[in-house]
Amino acid sequence: MSERDELATRLGEAMDNGEFEMFFQPEYNAVGAPIAVESLLRWRHPERGLVPPVVFLAILEDSGQILPLGRWVLGEACAYHFRLVEAGWPGVTVSVNMSTAQFEDPGMVDYLRKLVGEFKIPAGALELELSESTVMAEPDRSVRIMGAVRELGVSVAIAEFGTGYSSLATLHRVPADKIKIDRSVVRGVHANPDGAAICRSIVSMAHGKGLQVIAEGVEMHEEHAWLVGNGCDGVQGYLFARPAPFEAMLKALGPLPA
Ligand code: G
Ligand code: MN
């Protein structure tokens, strides 16, 4: 068997064995208060240890296993919303990364509706994170699905923004709540006129539409200062917190608000 076939077989068992778990990375507003935690899938392989999604996501997508796993992830996000409320952070949104296959799954919105009802998820407590390329793959369909998702009170963020070639005209009619600027644009933005111009135009376009702007992958104080100074509403990145298990992530949220 090839390495890939072997992984595909193991991934099937991994779900049944409960080897998947969620890590979390916070997003903070311009004054440093946490506003959201992005949930990130990790596979804890008994021998290999933690396996990052880049290694297994493509395999799961090819085999269709991404759909059941994606549903499990959505359920986990709902459960973790309650753990955040218990921990004293009811206003912190839990965001979930959604792959293209999952987003296009005709049963996805119904499944989400069921979860939102069962878990009584308040409006704005849950957020789907779609990549720019997922949204732009079939814009008409995306507009429809995103509208249905938002009707459930679930927010929508467009992530990895600024890398693909989105038509600005299409973006204009896509219903979303938040834009996350890709870390390739954010890297060195304070010292890079091209990146700075891209960031400024994303901020101006997003704010014109009433969307929040979050910068992903912030690693340097200089980047942070530039981003906040140029209108970004929030930041995320290793400078503030790395992805971590729930309990460790709670510490990175800081003291509870008074
Ligand atoms: O594509 P998406 O943004 O969902 O990817 C999230 C991944 O990005 C996480 O698994 C995390 O390891 C990585 N990441 C998060 N913050 C940073 C950062 O500041 N720098 C870099 N290089 N990677 C980051
Ligand atoms: Mn993401």
Short mmCIF file of C-alpha atoms and ligand atoms in Angstrom, two decimals:
data_model
loop_
_atom_site.label_atom_id
_atom_site.label_comp_id
_atom_site.label_asym_id
_atom_site.label_seq_id
_atom_site.Cartn_x
_atom_site.Cartn_y
_atom_site.Cartn_z
CA MET A 1 0.00 0.00 0.00
CA SER A 2 1.13 3.53 -0.65
CA GLU A 3 1.63 5.90 2.27
CA ARG A 4 -1.51 7.71 1.14
CA ASP A 5 -3.69 4.56 1.00
CA GLU A 6 -2.44 3.56 4.39
CA LEU A 7 -3.32 6.98 5.81
CA ALA A 8 -6.78 6.83 4.23
CA THR A 9 -7.44 3.48 5.94
CA ARG A 10 -6.11 4.73 9.25
CA LEU A 11 -8.21 7.90 9.00
CA GLY A 12 -11.35 5.78 8.76
CA GLU A 13 -10.44 4.07 12.02
CA ALA A 14 -9.32 7.33 13.61
CA MET A 15 -12.87 8.67 13.70
CA ASP A 16 -14.20 5.52 15.36
CA ASN A 17 -11.31 5.55 17.84
CA GLY A 18 -11.90 9.16 18.85
CA GLU A 19 -8.44 10.24 17.74
CA PHE A 20 -9.57 13.66 16.47
CA GLU A 21 -9.65 16.67 18.75
CA MET A 22 -10.08 20.42 18.53
CA PHE A 23 -7.46 23.07 19.17
CA PHE A 24 -8.39 26.73 19.52
CA GLN A 25 -6.72 30.01 18.58
CA PRO A 26 -8.23 33.30 19.83
CA GLU A 27 -8.94 36.48 17.89
CA TYR A 28 -8.69 39.78 19.76
CA ASN A 29 -10.18 43.20 19.07
CA ALA A 30 -8.12 46.37 18.66
CA VAL A 31 -7.85 46.90 22.43
CA GLY A 32 -6.88 43.30 23.14
CA ALA A 33 -10.18 41.81 24.31
CA PRO A 34 -10.97 38.31 22.96
CA ILE A 35 -13.83 38.27 20.44
CA ALA A 36 -13.65 34.77 18.97
CA VAL A 37 -11.82 31.46 19.08
CA GLU A 38 -11.11 29.62 15.85
CA SER A 39 -11.42 25.86 16.24
CA LEU A 40 -8.78 23.84 14.42
CA LEU A 41 -8.92 20.10 13.84
CA ARG A 42 -6.02 17.94 15.00
CA TRP A 43 -5.45 14.19 14.70
CA ARG A 44 -3.71 12.63 17.68
CA HIS A 45 -2.17 9.54 16.07
CA PRO A 46 -1.23 6.90 18.68
CA GLU A 47 2.34 6.59 17.35
CA ARG A 48 2.95 9.71 15.29
CA GLY A 49 1.53 12.17 17.82
CA LEU A 50 -0.26 15.30 16.65
CA VAL A 51 -0.84 15.35 12.90
CA PRO A 52 -1.73 18.75 11.38
CA PRO A 53 -4.63 19.03 8.94
CA VAL A 54 -2.44 19.74 5.88
CA VAL A 55 -1.40 16.08 6.02
CA PHE A 56 -4.87 14.56 6.17
CA LEU A 57 -7.48 17.04 4.90
CA ALA A 58 -6.87 16.38 1.18
CA ILE A 59 -7.16 12.62 1.77
CA LEU A 60 -10.43 13.04 3.68
CA GLU A 61 -11.79 15.26 0.92
CA ASP A 62 -10.94 12.73 -1.81
CA SER A 63 -12.53 9.85 0.07
CA GLY A 64 -15.66 11.76 1.14
CA GLN A 65 -14.83 11.16 4.80
CA ILE A 66 -14.69 14.93 5.24
CA LEU A 67 -18.50 15.05 5.43
CA PRO A 68 -19.03 12.92 8.56
CA LEU A 69 -15.94 14.41 10.18
CA GLY A 70 -17.10 17.93 9.33
CA ARG A 71 -20.43 17.24 11.03
CA TRP A 72 -18.63 15.98 14.09
CA VAL A 73 -16.57 19.20 14.14
CA LEU A 74 -19.72 21.33 13.99
CA GLY A 75 -21.17 19.43 16.95
CA GLU A 76 -17.93 19.88 18.88
CA ALA A 77 -18.00 23.63 18.21
CA CYS A 78 -21.51 23.81 19.70
CA ALA A 79 -20.40 21.86 22.76
CA TYR A 80 -17.38 24.14 23.20
CA HIS A 81 -19.63 27.20 23.00
CA PHE A 82 -21.19 25.94 26.22
CA ARG A 83 -17.82 25.35 27.81
CA LEU A 84 -16.90 28.96 26.98
CA VAL A 85 -20.12 30.20 28.58
CA GLU A 86 -19.34 28.11 31.68
CA ALA A 87 -15.84 29.56 31.78
CA GLY A 88 -17.27 33.10 31.84
CA TRP A 89 -16.88 34.02 28.15
CA PRO A 90 -20.45 34.03 26.77
CA GLY A 91 -19.63 36.75 24.21
CA VAL A 92 -16.74 34.91 22.56
CA THR A 93 -17.74 33.40 19.21
CA VAL A 94 -16.62 29.88 18.26
CA SER A 95 -15.58 29.74 14.61
CA VAL A 96 -15.34 26.58 12.53
CA ASN A 97 -13.35 26.05 9.35
CA MET A 98 -15.46 24.55 6.60
CA SER A 99 -14.05 22.84 3.52
CA THR A 100 -15.55 23.34 0.08
CA ALA A 101 -17.01 19.82 -0.01
CA GLN A 102 -18.74 20.38 3.31
CA PHE A 103 -20.05 23.79 2.28
CA GLU A 104 -21.49 22.29 -0.91
CA ASP A 105 -23.05 19.31 0.90
CA PRO A 106 -26.81 19.74 0.30
CA GLY A 107 -27.58 18.52 3.83
CA MET A 108 -25.23 20.95 5.59
CA VAL A 109 -27.68 23.76 6.33
CA ASP A 110 -30.31 21.34 7.69
CA TYR A 111 -27.71 19.73 9.89
CA LEU A 112 -26.62 23.13 11.17
CA ARG A 113 -30.25 24.08 11.85
CA LYS A 114 -30.68 20.91 13.89
CA LEU A 115 -27.54 21.64 15.95
CA VAL A 116 -28.46 25.29 16.54
CA GLY A 117 -31.88 24.17 17.77
CA GLU A 118 -30.67 21.31 19.95
CA PHE A 119 -27.87 23.31 21.54
CA LYS A 120 -29.93 26.55 21.63
CA ILE A 121 -27.00 28.44 20.10
CA PRO A 122 -27.58 32.21 20.42
CA ALA A 123 -27.16 34.48 17.39
CA GLY A 124 -23.51 35.29 16.78
CA ALA A 125 -22.15 32.55 19.06
CA LEU A 126 -21.16 30.31 16.16
CA GLU A 127 -19.35 31.30 12.96
CA LEU A 128 -18.49 29.40 9.78
CA GLU A 129 -15.14 30.23 8.27
CA LEU A 130 -15.01 29.79 4.50
CA SER A 131 -11.97 30.39 2.38
CA GLU A 132 -12.18 32.99 -0.35
CA SER A 133 -11.76 30.22 -2.93
CA THR A 134 -14.65 28.20 -1.46
CA VAL A 135 -16.93 31.22 -1.69
CA MET A 136 -15.84 32.12 -5.21
CA ALA A 137 -15.99 28.56 -6.64
CA GLU A 138 -19.66 29.07 -7.43
CA PRO A 139 -20.72 32.53 -6.32
CA ASP A 140 -24.48 32.20 -6.89
CA ARG A 141 -24.66 29.05 -4.85
CA SER A 142 -22.47 30.57 -2.14
CA VAL A 143 -24.74 33.60 -1.84
CA ARG A 144 -27.70 31.28 -1.32
CA ILE A 145 -26.04 29.02 1.25
CA MET A 146 -24.46 31.90 3.17
CA GLY A 147 -27.84 33.60 3.36
CA ALA A 148 -29.44 30.43 4.74
CA VAL A 149 -26.65 30.02 7.29
CA ARG A 150 -26.99 33.61 8.50
CA GLU A 151 -30.75 33.19 8.85
CA LEU A 152 -29.96 30.62 11.54
CA GLY A 153 -28.04 33.29 13.48
CA VAL A 154 -24.74 31.68 12.49
CA SER A 155 -22.15 34.21 11.31
CA VAL A 156 -20.03 33.81 8.20
CA ALA A 157 -16.38 34.80 7.82
CA ILE A 158 -14.44 34.77 4.55
CA ALA A 159 -10.89 33.72 5.37
CA GLU A 160 -7.56 33.57 3.58
CA PHE A 161 -8.74 36.74 1.92
CA GLY A 162 -6.50 38.59 -0.49
CA THR A 163 -4.85 35.53 -2.05
CA GLY A 164 -7.39 34.31 -4.57
CA TYR A 165 -8.62 36.47 -7.37
CA SER A 166 -12.05 37.52 -6.17
CA SER A 167 -14.09 39.68 -8.33
CA LEU A 168 -14.88 42.75 -6.27
CA ALA A 169 -18.29 42.86 -7.91
CA THR A 170 -19.10 39.35 -6.66
CA LEU A 171 -17.77 40.12 -3.22
CA HIS A 172 -20.13 42.99 -3.11
CA ARG A 173 -23.19 40.77 -3.09
CA VAL A 174 -21.83 37.97 -0.89
CA PRO A 175 -23.57 38.03 2.52
CA ALA A 176 -20.88 37.79 5.21
CA ASP A 177 -20.06 39.22 8.62
CA LYS A 178 -16.29 39.18 8.63
CA ILE A 179 -13.25 39.18 6.35
CA LYS A 180 -10.02 37.54 7.53
CA ILE A 181 -6.94 38.85 5.71
CA ASP A 182 -4.56 36.04 4.76
CA ARG A 183 -1.26 35.87 6.62
CA SER A 184 0.70 36.09 3.36
CA VAL A 185 -0.66 39.64 2.99
CA VAL A 186 -0.19 40.45 6.68
CA ARG A 187 3.45 39.30 6.84
CA GLY A 188 5.70 42.36 6.98
CA VAL A 189 2.83 44.68 6.08
CA HIS A 190 4.39 47.61 7.98
CA ALA A 191 7.42 47.51 5.67
CA ASN A 192 5.84 46.42 2.41
CA PRO A 193 3.99 49.02 0.31
CA ASP A 194 2.20 46.39 -1.83
CA GLY A 195 0.86 44.48 1.17
CA ALA A 196 -0.08 47.74 2.84
CA ALA A 197 -2.06 48.86 -0.21
CA ILE A 198 -3.90 45.51 -0.34
CA CYS A 199 -4.73 45.68 3.37
CA ARG A 200 -5.99 49.24 3.12
CA SER A 201 -8.27 48.42 0.21
CA ILE A 202 -9.64 45.31 1.94
CA VAL A 203 -10.38 47.35 5.07
CA SER A 204 -12.07 50.09 3.11
CA MET A 205 -14.14 47.70 1.03
CA ALA A 206 -15.14 45.60 4.06
CA HIS A 207 -16.05 48.59 6.21
CA GLY A 208 -18.04 50.02 3.32
CA LYS A 209 -20.14 46.87 3.49
CA GLY A 210 -20.32 46.83 7.29
CA LEU A 211 -18.02 43.80 7.63
CA GLN A 212 -15.46 43.30 10.39
CA VAL A 213 -11.83 42.87 9.33
CA ILE A 214 -9.48 40.48 11.13
CA ALA A 215 -5.78 40.06 10.28
CA GLU A 216 -4.57 36.44 10.38
CA GLY A 217 -1.07 35.27 11.18
CA VAL A 218 0.21 38.34 13.06
CA GLU A 219 3.69 37.54 14.35
CA MET A 220 5.36 40.93 14.89
CA HIS A 221 4.60 43.95 17.07
CA GLU A 222 5.24 46.21 14.05
CA GLU A 223 2.60 44.37 12.00
CA HIS A 224 0.13 44.61 14.88
CA ALA A 225 0.64 48.36 15.33
CA TRP A 226 0.27 48.99 11.60
CA LEU A 227 -2.89 46.84 11.30
CA VAL A 228 -4.68 48.46 14.22
CA GLY A 229 -3.56 51.89 13.06
CA ASN A 230 -5.00 51.21 9.62
CA GLY A 231 -8.45 50.16 10.72
CA CYS A 232 -8.33 46.39 11.30
CA ASP A 233 -10.97 45.46 13.86
CA GLY A 234 -9.16 42.41 15.13
CA VAL A 235 -6.02 40.31 15.05
CA GLN A 236 -4.99 36.68 15.39
CA GLY A 237 -1.59 35.07 15.32
CA TYR A 238 1.39 33.61 17.11
CA LEU A 239 2.20 37.05 18.57
CA PHE A 240 -0.86 36.66 20.82
CA ALA A 241 -1.57 32.92 21.06
CA ARG A 242 -0.78 29.71 19.21
CA PRO A 243 -3.47 27.11 18.57
CA ALA A 244 -3.87 25.12 21.81
CA PRO A 245 -6.19 22.68 23.58
CA PHE A 246 -9.25 24.27 25.19
CA GLU A 247 -7.90 24.65 28.73
CA ALA A 248 -4.64 26.21 27.55
CA MET A 249 -6.55 28.50 25.20
CA LEU A 250 -8.67 29.76 28.13
CA LYS A 251 -5.50 31.06 29.78
CA ALA A 252 -4.66 32.99 26.60
CA LEU A 253 -8.03 34.74 26.78
CA GLY A 254 -6.71 36.59 29.82
CA PRO A 255 -8.57 37.61 33.00
CA LEU A 256 -12.37 37.59 32.87
CA PRO A 257 -13.88 40.98 32.06
CA ALA A 258 -14.98 42.89 35.19
O1 G B 1 -6.00 28.54 6.98
P1 G B 1 -6.22 28.78 8.42
O2 G B 1 -6.04 30.22 8.83
O3 G B 1 -7.53 28.23 8.94
O4 G B 1 -5.04 28.00 9.12
C1 G B 1 -4.91 27.97 10.49
C2 G B 1 -3.49 27.51 10.79
O5 G B 1 -2.62 28.62 10.70
C3 G B 1 -3.36 27.00 12.20
O6 G B 1 -3.34 25.58 12.19
C4 G B 1 -2.07 27.58 12.72
O7 G B 1 -1.12 26.60 12.99
C5 G B 1 -1.59 28.50 11.63
N1 G B 1 -1.30 29.82 12.22
C6 G B 1 -2.04 30.49 13.11
N2 G B 1 -1.45 31.66 13.46
C7 G B 1 -0.28 31.73 12.76
C8 G B 1 0.77 32.68 12.71
O8 G B 1 0.80 33.72 13.38
N3 G B 1 1.80 32.40 11.84
C9 G B 1 1.83 31.27 11.08
N4 G B 1 2.86 31.09 10.27
N5 G B 1 0.85 30.34 11.12
C10 G B 1 -0.20 30.56 11.95
MN MN B 2 -9.07 29.44 9.49
#
